[in-house]
PDB file of C-alpha atoms in Angstrom:
ATOM      1  CA  UNK A 166     124.469   6.462  32.036  1.00  0.00           C
ATOM      2  CA  UNK A 167     121.071   5.724  31.624  1.00  0.00           C
ATOM      3  CA  UNK A 168     118.194   8.353  31.634  1.00  0.00           C
ATOM      4  CA  UNK A 169     115.270   8.279  32.846  1.00  0.00           C
ATOM      5  CA  UNK A 170     113.004   5.323  32.803  1.00  0.00           C
ATOM      6  CA  UNK A 171     109.200   4.712  33.566  1.00  0.00           C
ATOM      7  CA  UNK A 172     106.968   1.426  32.987  1.00  0.00           C
ATOM      8  CA  UNK A 173     104.591   0.409  31.060  1.00  0.00           C
ATOM      9  CA  UNK A 174     105.098   2.441  27.199  1.00  0.00           C
ATOM     10  CA  UNK A 175     101.556   2.406  26.925  1.00  0.00           C
ATOM     11  CA  UNK A 176      98.681   1.616  28.723  1.00  0.00           C
ATOM     12  CA  UNK A 177      95.028   0.764  28.117  1.00  0.00           C
ATOM     13  CA  UNK A 178      92.441   0.574  30.953  1.00  0.00           C
ATOM     14  CA  UNK A 179      88.501   1.014  31.640  1.00  0.00           C
ATOM     15  CA  UNK A 180      86.451   3.304  33.630  1.00  0.00           C
ATOM     16  CA  UNK A 181      86.403   2.926  37.458  1.00  0.00           C
ATOM     17  CA  UNK A 182      90.332   0.590  37.307  1.00  0.00           C
ATOM     18  CA  UNK A 183      92.894   1.436  38.538  1.00  0.00           C
ATOM     19  CA  UNK A 184      96.208   2.099  37.908  1.00  0.00           C
ATOM     20  CA  UNK A 185      99.907   2.088  39.037  1.00  0.00           C
ATOM     21  CA  UNK A 186     102.927   3.565  37.045  1.00  0.00           C
ATOM     22  CA  UNK A 187     106.722   3.073  37.789  1.00  0.00           C
ATOM     23  CA  UNK A 188     110.157   5.336  37.305  1.00  0.00           C
ATOM     24  CA  UNK A 189     113.447   5.055  37.369  1.00  0.00           C
ATOM     25  CA  UNK A 190     114.920   7.920  38.859  1.00  0.00           C
ATOM     26  CA  UNK A 191     118.843   8.638  36.842  1.00  0.00           C
ATOM     27  CA  UNK A 192     121.298   7.521  39.238  1.00  0.00           C
ATOM     28  CA  UNK A 193     122.422   9.967  41.904  1.00  0.00           C
ATOM     29  CA  UNK A 194     119.023  11.244  40.364  1.00  0.00           C
ATOM     30  CA  UNK A 195     116.768  11.812  44.617  1.00  0.00           C
ATOM     31  CA  UNK A 196     113.801  13.924  43.817  1.00  0.00           C
ATOM     32  CA  UNK A 197     111.614  12.450  41.248  1.00  0.00           C
ATOM     33  CA  UNK A 198     108.250  14.638  40.140  1.00  0.00           C
ATOM     34  CA  UNK A 199     105.114  13.450  38.037  1.00  0.00           C
ATOM     35  CA  UNK A 200     103.544  15.497  36.087  1.00  0.00           C
ATOM     36  CA  UNK A 201     100.040  14.800  33.315  1.00  0.00           C
ATOM     37  CA  UNK A 202     100.190  15.850  29.549  1.00  0.00           C
ATOM     38  CA  UNK A 203      96.588  16.009  27.739  1.00  0.00           C
ATOM     39  CA  UNK A 204      96.761  16.130  24.241  1.00  0.00           C
ATOM     40  CA  UNK A 205      97.097  18.927  22.523  1.00  0.00           C
ATOM     41  CA  UNK A 206      98.580  21.436  26.073  1.00  0.00           C
ATOM     42  CA  UNK A 207     101.699  21.438  28.289  1.00  0.00           C
ATOM     43  CA  UNK A 208     102.846  18.620  31.573  1.00  0.00           C
ATOM     44  CA  UNK A 209     100.757  20.023  34.582  1.00  0.00           C
ATOM     45  CA  UNK A 210     102.680  18.730  37.844  1.00  0.00           C
ATOM     46  CA  UNK A 211     101.176  15.953  39.650  1.00  0.00           C
ATOM     47  CA  UNK A 212     103.541  15.518  42.739  1.00  0.00           C
ATOM     48  CA  UNK A 213     107.187  16.022  43.801  1.00  0.00           C
ATOM     49  CA  UNK A 214     108.260  13.629  45.723  1.00  0.00           C
ATOM     50  CA  UNK A 215     112.306  14.096  47.666  1.00  0.00           C
ATOM     51  CA  UNK A 216     114.141  11.102  49.630  1.00  0.00           C
ATOM     52  CA  UNK A 217     110.846   9.427  49.860  1.00  0.00           C
ATOM     53  CA  UNK A 218     108.770  12.648  51.244  1.00  0.00           C
ATOM     54  CA  UNK A 219     106.085  14.325  49.645  1.00  0.00           C
ATOM     55  CA  UNK A 220     107.266  17.751  48.630  1.00  0.00           C
ATOM     56  CA  UNK A 221     104.392  19.049  46.772  1.00  0.00           C
ATOM     57  CA  UNK A 222     101.533  18.377  44.904  1.00  0.00           C
ATOM     58  CA  UNK A 223      99.471  20.123  42.160  1.00  0.00           C
ATOM     59  CA  UNK A 224      95.160  20.504  41.555  1.00  0.00           C
ATOM     60  CA  UNK A 225      94.734  16.480  41.428  1.00  0.00           C
ATOM     61  CA  UNK A 226      91.973  14.850  42.878  1.00  0.00           C
ATOM     62  CA  UNK A 227      93.148  12.119  45.522  1.00  0.00           C
ATOM     63  CA  UNK A 228      92.130  10.090  43.620  1.00  0.00           C
ATOM     64  CA  UNK A 229      95.873   9.915  42.849  1.00  0.00           C
ATOM     65  CA  UNK A 230      98.913   9.834  44.967  1.00  0.00           C
ATOM     66  CA  UNK A 231     102.362   8.506  44.727  1.00  0.00           C
ATOM     67  CA  UNK A 232     105.565   7.138  46.618  1.00  0.00           C
ATOM     68  CA  UNK A 233     109.329   7.231  46.333  1.00  0.00           C
ATOM     69  CA  UNK A 234     110.978   3.856  47.338  1.00  0.00           C
ATOM     70  CA  UNK A 235     114.785   3.655  49.199  1.00  0.00           C
ATOM     71  CA  UNK A 236     116.634   3.397  45.567  1.00  0.00           C
ATOM     72  CA  UNK A 237     114.627   7.003  44.803  1.00  0.00           C
ATOM     73  CA  UNK A 238     112.123   5.016  42.435  1.00  0.00           C
ATOM     74  CA  UNK A 239     108.679   5.801  42.880  1.00  0.00           C
ATOM     75  CA  UNK A 240     104.894   4.795  42.416  1.00  0.00           C
ATOM     76  CA  UNK A 241     101.812   6.708  40.853  1.00  0.00           C
ATOM     77  CA  UNK A 242      98.678   5.672  41.558  1.00  0.00           C
ATOM     78  CA  UNK A 243      95.448   6.197  40.313  1.00  0.00           C
ATOM     79  CA  UNK A 244      92.351   4.701  41.263  1.00  0.00           C
ATOM     80  CA  UNK A 245      87.973   5.324  39.963  1.00  0.00           C
ATOM     81  CA  UNK A 246      89.942   6.261  36.768  1.00  0.00           C
ATOM     82  CA  UNK A 247      88.138   8.564  34.503  1.00  0.00           C
ATOM     83  CA  UNK A 248      87.258   9.583  30.588  1.00  0.00           C
ATOM     84  CA  UNK A 249      89.834  11.965  31.133  1.00  0.00           C
ATOM     85  CA  UNK A 250      92.337  10.783  32.869  1.00  0.00           C
ATOM     86  CA  UNK A 251      93.096   9.748  29.881  1.00  0.00           C
ATOM     87  CA  UNK A 252      96.820  11.601  28.869  1.00  0.00           C
ATOM     88  CA  UNK A 253     100.936  11.243  28.713  1.00  0.00           C
ATOM     89  CA  UNK A 254     102.371  10.891  32.501  1.00  0.00           C
ATOM     90  CA  UNK A 255     105.359  12.121  32.986  1.00  0.00           C
ATOM     91  CA  UNK A 256     108.274  11.645  35.327  1.00  0.00           C
ATOM     92  CA  UNK A 257     111.521  13.405  35.664  1.00  0.00           C
ATOM     93  CA  UNK A 258     114.390  12.768  38.005  1.00  0.00           C
ATOM     94  CA  UNK A 259     116.513  16.294  39.506  1.00  0.00           C
ATOM     95  CA  UNK A 260     119.617  15.991  42.253  1.00  0.00           C
ATOM     96  CA  UNK A 261     118.230  18.169  44.178  1.00  0.00           C
ATOM     97  CA  UNK A 262     114.014  20.160  44.938  1.00  0.00           C
ATOM     98  CA  UNK A 263     115.076  23.087  44.435  1.00  0.00           C
ATOM     99  CA  UNK A 264     114.075  25.559  41.539  1.00  0.00           C
ATOM    100  CA  UNK A 265     117.831  25.203  40.331  1.00  0.00           C
ATOM    101  CA  UNK A 266     117.700  21.474  39.366  1.00  0.00           C
ATOM    102  CA  UNK A 267     117.248  20.733  36.373  1.00  0.00           C
ATOM    103  CA  UNK A 268     114.610  18.507  36.206  1.00  0.00           C
ATOM    104  CA  UNK A 269     115.204  15.063  33.396  1.00  0.00           C
ATOM    105  CA  UNK A 270     112.268  13.440  31.716  1.00  0.00           C
ATOM    106  CA  UNK A 271     111.535  10.489  30.988  1.00  0.00           C
ATOM    107  CA  UNK A 272     109.624   9.418  27.710  1.00  0.00           C
ATOM    108  CA  UNK A 273     106.156   9.313  29.636  1.00  0.00           C
ATOM    109  CA  UNK A 274     103.036   6.412  29.960  1.00  0.00           C
ATOM    110  CA  UNK A 275     100.652   6.726  27.227  1.00  0.00           C
ATOM    111  CA  UNK A 276      97.198   6.215  29.760  1.00  0.00           C
ATOM    112  CA  UNK A 277      94.237   5.262  27.852  1.00  0.00           C
ATOM    113  CA  UNK A 278      90.855   5.079  29.392  1.00  0.00           C
ATOM    114  CA  UNK A 279      87.486   3.920  27.703  1.00  0.00           C
TER     115      UNK A 279
ATOM    116  CA  UNK B 527     101.370  32.278  41.080  1.00  0.00           C
ATOM    117  CA  UNK B 528     103.169  31.577  37.977  1.00  0.00           C
ATOM    118  CA  UNK B 529     102.034  31.281  35.164  1.00  0.00           C
ATOM    119  CA  UNK B 530     103.493  30.937  30.789  1.00  0.00           C
ATOM    120  CA  UNK B 531     102.197  32.210  27.718  1.00  0.00           C
ATOM    121  CA  UNK B 532     103.121  31.056  24.356  1.00  0.00           C
ATOM    122  CA  UNK B 533     101.583  32.699  22.031  1.00  0.00           C
ATOM    123  CA  UNK B 534     101.481  31.378  18.702  1.00  0.00           C
ATOM    124  CA  UNK B 535     100.495  27.431  18.617  1.00  0.00           C
ATOM    125  CA  UNK B 536     101.792  27.056  15.483  1.00  0.00           C
ATOM    126  CA  UNK B 537     104.553  27.938  13.667  1.00  0.00           C
ATOM    127  CA  UNK B 538     105.536  27.056   9.658  1.00  0.00           C
ATOM    128  CA  UNK B 539     108.646  27.572   8.182  1.00  0.00           C
ATOM    129  CA  UNK B 540     110.453  27.175   6.024  1.00  0.00           C
ATOM    130  CA  UNK B 541     113.743  25.717   6.050  1.00  0.00           C
ATOM    131  CA  UNK B 542     117.012  27.889   6.459  1.00  0.00           C
ATOM    132  CA  UNK B 543     114.685  30.859   7.745  1.00  0.00           C
ATOM    133  CA  UNK B 544     115.095  31.960  10.961  1.00  0.00           C
ATOM    134  CA  UNK B 545     112.161  31.027  13.356  1.00  0.00           C
ATOM    135  CA  UNK B 546     111.113  32.615  17.395  1.00  0.00           C
ATOM    136  CA  UNK B 547     109.290  30.900  18.880  1.00  0.00           C
ATOM    137  CA  UNK B 548     107.672  33.715  21.905  1.00  0.00           C
ATOM    138  CA  UNK B 549     106.844  33.112  25.663  1.00  0.00           C
ATOM    139  CA  UNK B 550     105.703  35.345  28.143  1.00  0.00           C
ATOM    140  CA  UNK B 551     106.134  34.446  32.315  1.00  0.00           C
ATOM    141  CA  UNK B 552     104.310  35.900  34.721  1.00  0.00           C
ATOM    142  CA  UNK B 553     105.287  35.564  38.473  1.00  0.00           C
ATOM    143  CA  UNK B 554     105.677  37.473  41.392  1.00  0.00           C
ATOM    144  CA  UNK B 555     109.674  36.527  42.165  1.00  0.00           C
ATOM    145  CA  UNK B 556     112.040  36.037  40.109  1.00  0.00           C
ATOM    146  CA  UNK B 557     111.766  32.870  37.954  1.00  0.00           C
ATOM    147  CA  UNK B 558     113.807  30.367  37.129  1.00  0.00           C
ATOM    148  CA  UNK B 559     113.569  30.160  32.610  1.00  0.00           C
ATOM    149  CA  UNK B 560     113.547  26.899  30.657  1.00  0.00           C
ATOM    150  CA  UNK B 561     112.880  26.033  26.502  1.00  0.00           C
ATOM    151  CA  UNK B 562     112.020  21.985  26.126  1.00  0.00           C
ATOM    152  CA  UNK B 563     111.190  20.159  22.949  1.00  0.00           C
ATOM    153  CA  UNK B 564     109.039  17.089  22.805  1.00  0.00           C
ATOM    154  CA  UNK B 565     110.033  15.988  19.290  1.00  0.00           C
ATOM    155  CA  UNK B 566     107.132  13.244  18.437  1.00  0.00           C
ATOM    156  CA  UNK B 567     106.043  10.330  20.701  1.00  0.00           C
ATOM    157  CA  UNK B 568     109.051  10.802  22.460  1.00  0.00           C
ATOM    158  CA  UNK B 569     108.862  12.145  26.305  1.00  0.00           C
ATOM    159  CA  UNK B 570     110.834  15.965  27.664  1.00  0.00           C
ATOM    160  CA  UNK B 571     114.012  17.130  25.940  1.00  0.00           C
ATOM    161  CA  UNK B 572     115.899  20.787  27.793  1.00  0.00           C
ATOM    162  CA  UNK B 573     116.634  22.525  25.775  1.00  0.00           C
ATOM    163  CA  UNK B 574     117.718  25.335  27.725  1.00  0.00           C
ATOM    164  CA  UNK B 575     118.060  27.142  30.722  1.00  0.00           C
ATOM    165  CA  UNK B 576     118.252  30.292  32.396  1.00  0.00           C
ATOM    166  CA  UNK B 577     119.261  30.356  36.148  1.00  0.00           C
ATOM    167  CA  UNK B 578     120.970  33.595  36.290  1.00  0.00           C
ATOM    168  CA  UNK B 579     124.208  35.883  34.909  1.00  0.00           C
ATOM    169  CA  UNK B 580     124.563  36.290  31.123  1.00  0.00           C
ATOM    170  CA  UNK B 581     120.570  36.919  29.785  1.00  0.00           C
ATOM    171  CA  UNK B 582     120.954  34.997  26.466  1.00  0.00           C
ATOM    172  CA  UNK B 583     121.680  31.506  26.716  1.00  0.00           C
ATOM    173  CA  UNK B 584     122.344  29.356  23.901  1.00  0.00           C
ATOM    174  CA  UNK B 585     122.038  25.609  23.533  1.00  0.00           C
ATOM    175  CA  UNK B 586     124.490  23.070  21.167  1.00  0.00           C
ATOM    176  CA  UNK B 587     122.117  22.499  18.305  1.00  0.00           C
ATOM    177  CA  UNK B 588     122.065  26.359  17.474  1.00  0.00           C
ATOM    178  CA  UNK B 589     118.969  27.580  19.814  1.00  0.00           C
ATOM    179  CA  UNK B 590     119.353  30.942  21.623  1.00  0.00           C
ATOM    180  CA  UNK B 591     116.749  32.567  23.866  1.00  0.00           C
ATOM    181  CA  UNK B 592     116.988  36.262  25.478  1.00  0.00           C
ATOM    182  CA  UNK B 593     115.552  36.448  29.738  1.00  0.00           C
ATOM    183  CA  UNK B 594     114.077  39.603  29.606  1.00  0.00           C
ATOM    184  CA  UNK B 595     113.310  41.068  32.965  1.00  0.00           C
ATOM    185  CA  UNK B 596     110.991  44.359  31.947  1.00  0.00           C
ATOM    186  CA  UNK B 597     108.486  42.476  29.298  1.00  0.00           C
ATOM    187  CA  UNK B 598     108.727  39.206  31.362  1.00  0.00           C
ATOM    188  CA  UNK B 599     109.864  37.451  28.019  1.00  0.00           C
ATOM    189  CA  UNK B 600     111.921  34.071  27.028  1.00  0.00           C
ATOM    190  CA  UNK B 601     111.559  34.180  23.194  1.00  0.00           C
ATOM    191  CA  UNK B 602     113.345  31.256  21.610  1.00  0.00           C
ATOM    192  CA  UNK B 603     115.326  31.707  19.013  1.00  0.00           C
ATOM    193  CA  UNK B 604     117.051  29.488  15.577  1.00  0.00           C
ATOM    194  CA  UNK B 605     119.148  31.584  12.623  1.00  0.00           C
ATOM    195  CA  UNK B 606     118.505  28.982  10.111  1.00  0.00           C
ATOM    196  CA  UNK B 607     116.255  26.429  11.345  1.00  0.00           C
ATOM    197  CA  UNK B 608     116.783  22.376   9.901  1.00  0.00           C
ATOM    198  CA  UNK B 609     113.851  19.501   9.058  1.00  0.00           C
ATOM    199  CA  UNK B 610     115.799  18.123  12.027  1.00  0.00           C
ATOM    200  CA  UNK B 611     113.825  20.885  14.383  1.00  0.00           C
ATOM    201  CA  UNK B 612     109.605  19.556  13.588  1.00  0.00           C
ATOM    202  CA  UNK B 613     109.261  19.109  16.831  1.00  0.00           C
ATOM    203  CA  UNK B 614     106.734  20.921  19.789  1.00  0.00           C
ATOM    204  CA  UNK B 615     108.214  23.087  22.262  1.00  0.00           C
ATOM    205  CA  UNK B 616     107.601  23.653  25.396  1.00  0.00           C
ATOM    206  CA  UNK B 617     108.420  27.735  27.397  1.00  0.00           C
ATOM    207  CA  UNK B 618     108.594  26.910  31.202  1.00  0.00           C
ATOM    208  CA  UNK B 619     108.665  29.057  34.517  1.00  0.00           C
ATOM    209  CA  UNK B 620     110.493  28.177  38.284  1.00  0.00           C
ATOM    210  CA  UNK B 621     109.817  30.343  40.959  1.00  0.00           C
ATOM    211  CA  UNK B 622     113.018  29.146  42.491  1.00  0.00           C
ATOM    212  CA  UNK B 623     114.210  28.278  45.883  1.00  0.00           C
ATOM    213  CA  UNK B 624     112.393  25.031  47.264  1.00  0.00           C
ATOM    214  CA  UNK B 625     109.856  26.073  45.194  1.00  0.00           C
ATOM    215  CA  UNK B 626     110.374  22.504  42.453  1.00  0.00           C
ATOM    216  CA  UNK B 627     107.334  23.319  40.204  1.00  0.00           C
ATOM    217  CA  UNK B 628     107.610  24.144  36.634  1.00  0.00           C
ATOM    218  CA  UNK B 629     104.817  25.447  34.950  1.00  0.00           C
ATOM    219  CA  UNK B 630     104.450  24.765  31.658  1.00  0.00           C
ATOM    220  CA  UNK B 631     102.754  26.453  28.763  1.00  0.00           C
ATOM    221  CA  UNK B 632     100.671  25.161  26.164  1.00  0.00           C
ATOM    222  CA  UNK B 633     103.476  24.569  23.457  1.00  0.00           C
ATOM    223  CA  UNK B 634     104.744  25.466  20.172  1.00  0.00           C
ATOM    224  CA  UNK B 635     104.867  22.983  17.076  1.00  0.00           C
ATOM    225  CA  UNK B 636     107.151  24.209  15.214  1.00  0.00           C
ATOM    226  CA  UNK B 637     107.027  22.525  11.515  1.00  0.00           C
ATOM    227  CA  UNK B 638     109.848  22.780   9.109  1.00  0.00           C
ATOM    228  CA  UNK B 639     109.071  22.535   5.277  1.00  0.00           C
ATOM    229  CA  UNK B 640     111.722  21.714   2.335  1.00  0.00           C
TER     230      UNK B 640
END
């Protein structure tokens, strides 16, 4: 079975632009979470979606938004990009939204903001 | 609130030597604990997890971790490392229930030298 897939692999944007990152979960998984990993740090939680509803949001500004589609894929949108948004963005999928549900991570999208 | 401290940012060892990567957590409720491994330019892979039951958990590639509630620790060990174990290792905590958010430590870079 295919794992979590993310697109694009790499992305270069300039300050003030908008970006959309995409994620397809493992087949059968209904939950998608997004994490931001800045160089040299551990991943930080941004959002979780379960059954197309937002179940949680981390400490990120309103410039960050996300949604989940009926097929359980997800998009992460970031508006008005700042230099500090440069990071690896990781998507994780899980069967459900409980703490015991293991999260499986995709390879990530490397975003560079110039 | 939950937090994770990985006490060593870098651990260099020689091939076939034993290794311990330290992880301490804080949480006001019961926890689920995870170790993830990240190889260069890749996403996170689950190494092992503690949900309940036996406090000693093992991975398929020889790593083990022991949950110690009194010391709030979940240290990762391997009796004999290989060069292919060179990677970044992240400890993560989830306080369970409907709290699906993983909180990660800053990571420990394990470098295995010949």
